[in-house]
Amino acid sequence: MLLRTPPEVLLLLVPVLLFALCFHEFAHAWMANKLGDPTAKHSGRLTLNPLAHL
């Protein structure tokens, strides 16, 4: 089904999914940090930069 998706839809879908993934993982890192686990902060994942989460 994804292969039949028009290219303009894919061009919109990929950045939206990338943003959603980064925000989701940032939320995990932020909450873990707030609950006392500094692992994500020490790993540099407490950011919305997509490269830190991939």
Coordinates of N, CA and C in Angstrom, one line a residue:
M1 N 0.8 -1.2 0.0 CA 0.0 0.0 0.0 C 0.9 1.3 0.0
L2 N 2.0 1.2 0.8 CA 2.8 2.4 0.8 C 3.5 2.7 -0.5
L3 N 3.7 1.6 -1.3 CA 4.3 1.8 -2.6 C 3.4 2.5 -3.6
R4 N 2.1 2.4 -3.4 CA 1.2 3.1 -4.2 C 0.8 4.5 -3.8
T5 N 1.4 5.0 -2.7 CA 1.2 6.3 -2.2 C 1.8 7.3 -3.2
P6 N 1.1 8.4 -3.5 CA 1.6 9.4 -4.4 C 2.9 10.1 -3.7
P7 N 3.8 10.5 -4.5 CA 5.1 11.1 -4.0 C 4.9 12.3 -3.2
E8 N 3.9 13.1 -3.5 CA 3.7 14.3 -2.7 C 3.2 14.0 -1.3
V9 N 2.5 12.9 -1.2 CA 2.0 12.5 0.1 C 3.2 12.0 0.9
L10 N 4.1 11.3 0.3 CA 5.3 10.8 1.0 C 6.2 11.9 1.4
L11 N 6.3 12.9 0.6 CA 7.1 14.1 0.9 C 6.6 14.8 2.1
L12 N 5.3 14.8 2.4 CA 4.7 15.4 3.5 C 4.8 14.4 4.7
L13 N 4.6 13.1 4.5 CA 4.6 12.1 5.5 C 5.9 11.9 6.2
V14 N 7.0 11.8 5.5 CA 8.3 11.5 6.1 C 8.7 12.6 7.1
P15 N 8.7 13.9 6.8 CA 9.0 14.9 7.9 C 8.1 14.8 9.1
V16 N 6.8 14.6 8.8 CA 5.9 14.5 10.0 C 6.2 13.4 10.9
L17 N 6.5 12.2 10.3 CA 6.8 11.0 11.1 C 8.2 11.2 11.8
L18 N 9.1 11.9 11.1 CA 10.4 12.1 11.8 C 10.2 13.1 13.0
F19 N 9.4 14.1 12.8 CA 9.1 15.0 14.0 C 8.4 14.3 15.1
A20 N 7.4 13.4 14.7 CA 6.7 12.7 15.8 C 7.6 11.7 16.5
L21 N 8.5 11.1 15.8 CA 9.4 10.1 16.4 C 10.4 10.9 17.4
C22 N 10.9 12.0 16.9 CA 11.8 12.8 17.8 C 11.1 13.3 19.0
F23 N 9.9 13.9 18.8 CA 9.2 14.4 20.0 C 8.8 13.3 21.0
H24 N 8.4 12.1 20.5 CA 8.1 11.0 21.3 C 9.3 10.5 22.1
E25 N 10.4 10.4 21.5 CA 11.6 10.0 22.2 C 12.1 11.1 23.2
F26 N 12.0 12.3 22.8 CA 12.3 13.4 23.7 C 11.5 13.4 24.9
A27 N 10.2 13.1 24.8 CA 9.3 13.0 25.9 C 9.7 11.8 26.9
H28 N 10.1 10.7 26.3 CA 10.6 9.6 27.1 C 11.9 10.1 27.9
A29 N 12.8 10.7 27.2 CA 14.0 11.2 27.9 C 13.7 12.2 28.9
W30 N 12.8 13.1 28.7 CA 12.5 14.2 29.6 C 11.9 13.6 30.9
M31 N 10.9 12.7 30.7 CA 10.2 12.1 31.8 C 11.2 11.2 32.6
A32 N 12.0 10.5 32.0 CA 13.0 9.7 32.7 C 13.9 10.6 33.5
N33 N 14.3 11.7 33.0 CA 15.2 12.7 33.7 C 14.5 13.2 34.9
K34 N 13.2 13.6 34.7 CA 12.4 14.1 35.8 C 12.2 13.1 36.9
L35 N 12.2 11.8 36.6 CA 12.0 10.8 37.6 C 13.3 10.3 38.2
G36 N 14.4 10.9 37.8 CA 15.7 10.6 38.4 C 16.6 9.8 37.7
D37 N 16.3 9.4 36.4 CA 17.3 8.6 35.6 C 18.0 9.6 34.6
P38 N 19.2 9.9 34.9 CA 20.0 10.8 34.1 C 20.6 10.2 32.8
T39 N 20.3 9.0 32.5 CA 21.0 8.3 31.4 C 20.7 9.0 30.1
A40 N 19.5 9.4 29.8 CA 19.2 10.1 28.5 C 19.9 11.4 28.5
K41 N 20.0 12.1 29.6 CA 20.7 13.4 29.6 C 22.2 13.2 29.4
H42 N 22.8 12.2 30.0 CA 24.2 12.0 29.8 C 24.5 11.5 28.4
S43 N 23.5 10.8 27.7 CA 23.7 10.3 26.4 C 23.4 11.4 25.3
G44 N 23.0 12.6 25.7 CA 22.7 13.7 24.8 C 21.4 13.5 24.1
R45 N 20.4 12.8 24.7 CA 19.1 12.6 24.0 C 18.1 13.5 24.6
L46 N 18.4 14.4 25.5 CA 17.4 15.4 26.0 C 17.4 16.6 25.1
T47 N 17.1 16.4 23.9 CA 17.0 17.4 22.8 C 16.0 17.0 21.8
L48 N 15.5 18.0 21.0 CA 14.6 17.7 19.9 C 15.4 17.5 18.6
N49 N 16.7 17.5 18.7 CA 17.5 17.3 17.5 C 17.3 15.9 17.0
P50 N 16.8 15.7 15.7 CA 16.5 14.3 15.3 C 17.8 13.4 15.2
L51 N 18.9 14.0 15.0 CA 20.1 13.2 14.9 C 20.5 12.5 16.2
A52 N 20.1 13.1 17.3 CA 20.3 12.5 18.6 C 19.5 11.3 18.9
H53 N 18.4 11.1 18.2 CA 17.4 10.0 18.5 C 17.5 8.9 17.5
L54 N 18.2 9.1 16.4 CA 18.3 8.1 15.3 C 19.5 7.2 15.5

